[in-house]
Amino acid sequence: MKTIIEPFRIKAVEPIKMTSREQRAQYIEAAHYNLFALASENVLIDLLTDSGTSSMSAAQWAAIMRGDESYAGSPSFARFEAAVRHLMPFKYVIPTHQGRAAERILFSVAATAGQFVPNNTHFDTTRANIEALGARPVDLVIEEAQHPEREHPFKGNMDVARLAQFIEDKGPQNIPLCMLTVTNNSGGGQPVSLENMRQTKALCARHGIPLFIDACRFAENAYFIKLREPGYRDKPVVDIVREMFAQADGCTMSAKKDGLANMGGWLALNDDAWEEQCRNLLILTEGFPTYGGLAGRDLEAIAVGLEEVVDEEYLAYRFASTQYVGRHLIEGGVSIVRPVGGHAVYLDARAILPHIPPLHYPGQSLAVELYLHGGIRGCEIGTVMFGRKADGAEEPSPMELVRLAIPRRLYTQSHMDYVLEVILEVFARREQMRGMKITWQAPALRHFSAKFAYLD
Ligand code: F0G
């Protein structure tokens, strides 16, 4: 069959409020041209994030009713822990309210000021949590990842040679742990190969550096391995997932992505001493170890979500829907990060809007235009997000992207056709678009709350 259909029926629907361009112009002006400041009901198709926005299945809703809310020893925790350890066979699983809480706990225990944490590319919360401790996050992804137009089957791979040099330069004693983000969100949702994981692990192990996986989109990464890495075509995704985590000493996870849940996360690890300290921090800020930052019902939803996310029919459909959008944009001449990532399509605003220099935020301008024209909300990942250095100076980000993240199981093919139509119409009028300036910003993670205005 040529058409890959959504492998589900829809049992509950949520209306979308239709808006006109005039209404959207008012809403976005009132939001100071920051898409995070919009009321979500004024968004037609919300591609701001794939995080916490999945539709849950009937089985997940049913499991929610089974949630046991006991403070200690809940069977919901036992089911959650078993589901996690089935895929990620680590000794300890510490539930947190979301991914960044797991990051904060891990780095508080593992890292101290002045140390370095390498990663293929740190996600912004990971980066911020490391920096908050006075340690330094370092991105060492392969060179291909810096070039949106270059094709590579595993564009999220760590540059192992640079990592080796980095460890030599800084000294392994100054590197408390190394991370691999799968898929590499900030680099375009690109996968990391098992070969690269093995090499990274072997290098880290030689220097006694633990390797942690930022596992948010582990199932999508595993599916890419199945499709693209020699020798994995006939392996069940579950086995690939287990092989991925066998290369690591622990992981941080946001269940809001490949947990198919609306909230949740965890930290999993093998080290006894770190676990004890992490557990103590968990009790201090999140909750008792058998619920962490979550309700029993959330733990149940995640346990079922973890079974559903490695279903290969689901993954085939998931992959087909992102590839569909990407392929049609490429055919329409729109520059995007290639190959298409797992959870999102990343528009290359620098290539689309060459007349807008990076410090005039071409990505922000493009993201605002998509909202104005069609009510689509995406997210700038460029100089607005990464351009301000610790000393307050502005520097162009290596890439100016607009991420259109596709929530899991939420939108249908016709929603995606509409998205394509809007992007192609905006693209046709790209020369009329103007740059922007920031009129107010917060000292850290400024993209969430900055206020913008158009340049004259
Ligand atoms: N790591 C990665 C790779 C992520 O993409 C995210 C979240 C986190 C960690 C933090 O997890 O939100 O549960 O605290 N990414 C979302 C996004 C917010 O839109 O990409 P969290």
XYZ file of C-alpha atoms and ligand atoms in Angstrom:
477
model
C 0.000 0.000 0.000
C 1.214 3.504 -0.828
C -0.713 5.250 1.941
C 0.409 4.628 5.481
C -2.690 5.315 7.567
C -2.784 6.420 11.185
C -2.813 3.080 13.058
C -5.596 4.223 15.401
C -9.178 5.412 15.441
C -10.235 8.577 17.261
C -12.504 8.083 20.261
C -12.452 11.553 21.808
C -12.075 14.801 19.917
C -10.973 18.252 20.953
C -12.239 21.179 18.885
C -9.766 23.563 17.251
C -10.795 27.222 17.353
C -10.614 28.770 13.907
C -9.114 32.269 13.715
C -8.631 34.864 10.979
C -5.352 36.539 10.067
C -6.666 39.805 11.587
C -7.356 38.083 14.915
C -3.947 36.419 14.895
C -2.260 39.760 14.190
C -3.840 41.105 17.377
C -2.953 38.053 19.448
C 0.685 38.006 18.386
C 1.134 41.737 18.877
C -0.293 41.419 22.395
C 2.176 38.550 22.950
C 5.075 40.839 21.914
C 5.767 38.486 19.020
C 6.785 35.702 21.380
C 4.963 32.487 20.456
C 5.361 31.153 24.000
C 3.181 34.037 25.196
C 0.162 33.060 23.060
C -2.905 31.465 24.574
C -2.852 27.971 23.062
C -6.546 28.182 22.141
C -5.532 30.874 19.652
C -3.229 28.424 17.866
C -4.653 26.288 15.056
C -1.928 23.682 14.722
C 0.464 23.650 17.649
C 3.911 22.426 16.644
C 5.702 24.256 19.439
C 6.753 20.976 20.966
C 6.260 17.235 20.875
C 6.702 17.253 24.654
C 3.718 16.369 26.835
C 1.408 16.891 23.863
C 0.841 13.279 22.783
C -2.619 11.776 22.673
C -2.936 9.004 25.187
C -4.470 5.717 24.182
C -7.622 4.113 25.568
C -5.328 1.633 27.352
C -3.436 4.475 29.024
C -6.652 6.142 30.199
C -7.830 2.798 31.535
C -4.544 2.323 33.393
C -4.959 5.741 34.958
C -7.997 4.429 36.826
C -5.787 1.707 38.261
C -3.355 4.276 39.693
C -2.591 3.566 43.337
C -1.892 6.812 45.141
C -0.244 5.323 48.227
C 2.627 7.409 49.541
C 4.956 4.418 49.807
C 5.191 1.085 48.041
C 2.535 1.715 45.384
C 2.002 -1.126 42.882
C 1.832 1.615 40.240
C 5.505 2.285 40.935
C 6.301 -1.412 40.595
C 4.603 -1.481 37.170
C 6.369 1.708 36.110
C 9.753 0.452 37.286
C 9.293 -2.896 35.513
C 8.296 -1.158 32.253
C 11.341 1.108 32.398
C 13.748 -1.687 33.278
C 12.372 -3.918 30.530
C 13.728 -1.399 28.008
C 16.504 0.257 29.991
C 17.992 -2.413 32.214
C 19.618 -0.163 34.843
C 19.837 -1.081 38.514
C 17.954 1.949 39.861
C 15.014 3.948 38.516
C 14.179 7.271 40.159
C 10.881 8.847 39.032
C 10.843 12.618 38.542
C 8.184 15.091 37.461
C 9.915 15.640 34.114
C 13.251 15.346 32.350
C 14.877 18.470 33.680
C 14.298 17.382 37.282
C 16.259 14.207 36.533
C 18.998 16.353 34.982
C 19.152 18.652 37.975
C 19.427 15.771 40.417
C 22.056 13.962 38.354
C 24.289 16.981 37.798
C 23.924 18.195 41.404
C 25.388 14.867 42.509
C 27.872 14.271 39.702
C 29.286 17.640 38.632
C 31.069 20.488 40.369
C 31.993 24.000 39.294
C 34.733 24.181 36.685
C 34.128 20.670 35.325
C 33.095 19.845 31.743
C 30.198 17.750 30.466
C 30.468 16.737 26.797
C 27.406 15.712 24.773
C 26.617 15.407 21.085
C 24.439 18.501 21.592
C 23.003 19.540 24.928
C 19.327 20.385 24.988
C 18.712 23.831 26.521
C 17.545 22.527 29.932
C 20.543 20.193 30.156
C 22.862 23.039 29.263
C 21.197 25.367 31.771
C 21.304 22.801 34.588
C 25.016 22.216 34.037
C 25.739 25.935 33.837
C 23.708 26.571 36.992
C 26.290 24.472 38.860
C 29.179 26.438 37.391
C 30.182 23.494 35.190
C 30.554 23.753 31.422
C 28.439 21.937 28.802
C 30.334 21.173 25.591
C 28.817 20.059 22.259
C 30.945 17.654 20.227
C 28.581 16.434 17.525
C 30.067 15.418 14.141
C 30.846 18.208 11.670
C 28.016 17.191 9.274
C 25.477 18.295 11.882
C 26.541 21.928 11.448
C 25.409 21.871 7.811
C 21.629 21.615 7.405
C 21.848 20.608 3.753
C 24.320 17.724 4.218
C 22.847 14.242 4.291
C 24.128 11.729 6.847
C 22.234 8.702 8.191
C 23.347 9.377 11.781
C 23.796 13.092 11.969
C 23.451 12.987 15.769
C 26.684 11.019 16.193
C 29.338 12.123 18.640
C 32.596 13.186 17.022
C 34.603 10.518 18.816
C 37.979 11.866 17.666
C 37.175 15.315 19.042
C 35.898 13.743 22.258
C 39.186 11.822 22.630
C 41.148 15.053 22.114
C 38.853 16.875 24.522
C 39.375 14.288 27.255
C 43.131 14.530 26.727
C 43.072 18.345 26.867
C 40.876 18.733 29.927
C 41.849 15.570 31.801
C 39.356 12.805 32.646
C 39.277 13.946 36.287
C 37.552 17.135 35.087
C 34.843 15.264 33.193
C 32.358 13.748 35.660
C 30.266 12.166 32.908
C 29.651 12.223 29.193
C 26.207 12.318 27.565
C 24.596 11.273 24.302
C 21.249 12.809 23.399
C 19.046 10.435 21.373
C 17.746 11.637 19.083
C 19.798 14.824 18.985
C 17.015 17.358 19.430
C 18.955 20.626 19.156
C 20.789 19.230 16.122
C 17.610 18.482 14.162
C 16.162 15.370 15.829
C 18.946 13.309 14.269
C 19.755 9.779 15.415
C 22.917 8.330 16.929
C 24.078 4.960 15.589
C 24.770 1.973 17.807
C 28.262 1.863 16.363
C 28.822 5.435 17.564
C 27.378 4.623 20.995
C 29.770 1.691 21.304
C 32.756 3.791 20.307
C 31.787 6.592 22.677
C 31.284 4.121 25.496
C 34.635 2.405 24.849
C 36.467 5.735 24.875
C 34.732 6.892 28.062
C 35.336 3.541 29.747
C 39.083 3.736 29.002
C 39.144 6.978 31.003
C 36.743 5.883 33.731
C 34.093 8.416 32.619
C 30.475 7.238 32.967
C 28.272 7.570 29.870
C 24.667 8.730 30.296
C 22.002 8.805 27.611
C 19.523 11.666 27.382
C 16.848 9.193 26.350
C 13.849 11.435 25.535
C 13.332 10.049 22.020
C 14.909 6.620 22.427
C 12.249 4.723 20.441
C 12.552 7.017 17.439
C 16.347 6.640 17.615
C 15.996 2.856 17.715
C 13.708 2.907 14.695
C 16.268 4.924 12.724
C 18.868 2.304 13.666
C 16.566 -0.421 12.410
C 16.067 1.353 9.093
C 19.562 2.706 8.521
C 22.259 0.820 10.387
C 23.647 -2.267 8.665
C 22.651 -5.471 10.427
C 19.571 -4.191 12.291
C 16.810 -4.444 9.671
C 15.459 -7.720 11.097
C 15.978 -6.963 14.785
C 12.945 -6.118 16.918
C 12.988 -2.480 18.064
C 12.821 -3.636 21.692
C 16.124 -5.482 21.256
C 17.715 -2.443 19.626
C 16.533 -0.270 22.518
C 18.050 -2.673 25.038
C 21.298 -2.745 23.103
C 21.400 1.067 23.086
C 21.062 1.272 26.849
C 23.568 -1.539 27.374
C 26.201 0.962 26.196
C 25.409 3.372 29.040
C 25.817 3.721 32.785
C 22.546 5.550 33.184
C 20.010 7.812 31.544
C 17.810 10.816 32.063
C 14.374 10.675 30.516
C 11.399 12.864 29.859
C 8.309 10.665 29.618
C 6.646 13.597 27.847
C 8.284 12.459 24.610
C 8.726 8.740 23.999
C 6.921 7.900 27.239
C 3.712 8.908 25.390
C 2.597 10.619 28.590
C 1.635 14.187 29.350
C 3.959 14.436 32.334
C 6.804 12.528 33.922
C 10.403 11.484 33.705
C 13.115 9.525 35.430
C 16.743 9.114 36.193
C 18.101 5.583 35.864
C 21.600 4.504 36.844
C 23.802 1.690 38.105
C 26.183 3.404 40.503
C 25.309 2.684 44.166
C 26.923 5.795 45.660
C 25.403 8.182 43.122
C 22.007 6.518 43.519
C 22.005 7.082 47.258
C 22.801 10.772 46.876
C 20.292 11.177 44.044
C 17.581 9.478 46.087
C 18.226 11.860 48.976
C 17.903 14.849 46.667
C 14.749 13.336 45.188
C 13.145 13.167 48.615
C 14.161 16.751 49.272
C 12.668 18.279 46.131
C 10.484 15.766 44.263
C 8.986 13.198 46.609
C 9.313 9.753 48.119
C 11.260 7.312 45.892
C 8.193 5.261 44.891
C 6.462 8.219 43.272
C 9.079 10.950 42.847
C 7.380 13.936 41.321
C 4.407 11.971 40.036
C 0.976 10.677 40.932
C 0.421 6.913 40.850
C -1.853 7.413 37.838
C 0.971 9.117 35.918
C 3.245 6.156 36.615
C 0.577 3.854 35.151
C 0.176 5.988 32.006
C 3.933 5.886 31.451
C 4.140 2.118 32.001
C 1.573 1.560 29.233
C 3.086 4.306 27.048
C 6.433 2.530 27.103
C 4.832 -0.601 25.652
C 3.039 1.339 22.936
C 5.980 3.481 21.865
C 8.085 0.497 20.789
C 5.228 -0.956 18.724
C 6.627 -1.086 15.205
C 3.312 -0.234 13.504
C 3.227 2.926 15.574
C 6.855 3.761 14.766
C 6.347 3.151 11.036
C 3.459 5.609 11.052
C 5.352 8.112 13.199
C 8.312 7.997 10.877
C 6.076 8.255 7.785
C 4.324 11.386 9.029
C 7.496 13.400 9.692
C 9.072 12.167 6.450
C 5.913 13.117 4.531
C 6.085 16.744 5.646
C 9.826 16.915 5.031
C 9.701 15.339 1.596
C 7.030 17.723 0.324
C 8.900 20.749 1.659
C 12.072 19.637 -0.116
C 10.073 19.155 -3.321
C 8.690 22.690 -2.872
C 12.219 24.101 -2.651
C 12.063 24.939 1.070
C 15.410 24.515 2.849
C 15.160 22.193 5.822
C 17.591 20.209 7.935
C 18.315 17.018 6.022
C 17.648 14.238 6.426
C 14.304 14.813 8.168
C 14.519 14.170 11.923
C 12.408 11.834 14.014
C 10.050 14.153 15.848
C 10.204 17.367 13.916
C 10.925 19.183 10.700
C 13.450 21.978 11.057
C 13.166 24.862 8.607
C 16.496 26.466 7.753
C 15.653 30.138 8.282
C 19.170 31.275 7.374
C 18.816 29.757 3.905
C 15.165 30.778 3.481
C 15.721 34.388 4.572
C 19.265 35.283 3.468
C 18.349 38.993 3.550
C 17.841 38.877 7.341
C 21.179 38.705 9.250
C 21.389 36.336 12.250
C 21.338 39.135 14.826
C 17.984 40.222 13.365
C 16.587 36.801 14.244
C 15.443 35.308 10.924
C 14.100 32.222 12.727
C 11.863 34.310 14.956
C 10.599 36.289 11.986
C 9.758 33.074 10.108
C 8.077 31.487 13.134
C 5.903 34.589 13.650
C 4.944 34.621 9.955
C 3.798 30.983 10.076
C 1.513 31.925 12.938
C 0.187 35.042 11.241
C -0.446 33.301 7.957
C -1.849 29.992 9.111
C -2.071 29.865 12.906
C 0.825 27.393 13.107
C 3.033 27.654 16.146
C 6.654 26.516 15.794
C 9.744 27.354 17.776
C 12.890 29.309 16.911
C 16.066 27.347 17.580
C 18.767 29.790 16.666
C 20.195 33.071 17.842
C 17.213 33.907 20.049
C 17.680 30.610 21.911
C 21.473 30.347 21.915
C 22.852 33.748 20.866
C 23.454 35.334 24.234
C 26.770 34.431 25.834
C 27.394 34.276 29.579
C 28.899 37.796 29.498
C 25.771 39.188 27.815
C 27.338 39.542 24.349
C 25.279 38.556 21.284
C 26.718 36.047 18.865
C 25.032 34.350 15.908
C 24.076 30.761 16.629
C 25.711 28.233 14.247
C 22.276 27.624 12.685
C 18.986 29.537 12.451
C 16.236 26.954 12.588
C 12.494 26.912 13.124
C 11.394 23.635 14.615
C 7.989 22.268 13.744
C 7.665 19.475 16.271
C 4.989 16.935 15.539
C 3.116 15.724 18.636
C 2.631 11.969 18.791
C -0.742 10.607 17.598
C -2.358 14.072 17.798
C -2.799 15.366 14.268
C -3.975 13.643 11.114
C -2.744 13.637 7.549
C -5.061 16.519 6.584
C -3.633 18.659 9.386
C -0.196 17.986 7.924
C -1.407 18.869 4.413
C -2.625 22.186 5.794
C 0.764 22.783 7.466
C 2.503 22.157 4.147
C 0.202 24.567 2.336
C 0.863 27.332 4.869
C 4.637 26.895 4.761
C 4.708 26.910 0.966
C 2.621 30.099 0.823
C 4.843 31.834 3.379
C 7.885 30.637 1.450
C 6.543 32.181 -1.769
C 6.439 35.607 -0.071
C 9.708 35.249 1.855
C 11.351 38.348 0.389
C 8.799 40.570 2.104
C 9.701 39.327 5.571
C 11.601 41.617 7.963
C 14.070 41.156 10.769
C 13.264 41.649 14.442
C 14.832 43.044 17.593
C 14.500 42.122 21.254
C 12.973 44.855 23.409
C 13.115 42.968 26.724
C 14.773 39.727 27.875
C 15.380 37.615 30.981
C 18.954 36.802 32.047
C 18.670 33.042 31.276
C 16.576 30.934 28.852
C 15.473 34.204 27.286
C 13.509 32.663 24.420
C 10.646 31.729 26.746
C 9.799 35.287 27.742
C 11.642 37.779 25.500
C 9.627 40.557 23.892
C 10.221 41.349 20.231
C 9.409 44.081 17.712
C 9.910 44.332 13.973
C 12.817 46.406 12.725
C 11.685 49.380 10.658
N 16.428 16.541 26.862
C 15.938 16.710 25.625
C 16.692 16.177 24.453
C 14.727 17.375 25.451
O 14.243 17.533 24.211
C 14.030 17.859 26.585
C 12.781 18.583 26.438
C 14.574 17.646 27.856
C 15.778 16.979 27.937
C 13.894 18.125 29.107
O 12.750 17.398 29.385
O 10.881 19.062 29.241
O 10.613 16.919 30.471
O 12.038 18.698 31.391
N 12.400 19.033 25.338
C 11.162 19.724 25.058
C 11.182 20.176 23.637
C 10.794 20.783 26.032
O 10.283 20.944 23.250
O 12.048 19.761 22.873
P 11.498 18.052 30.157
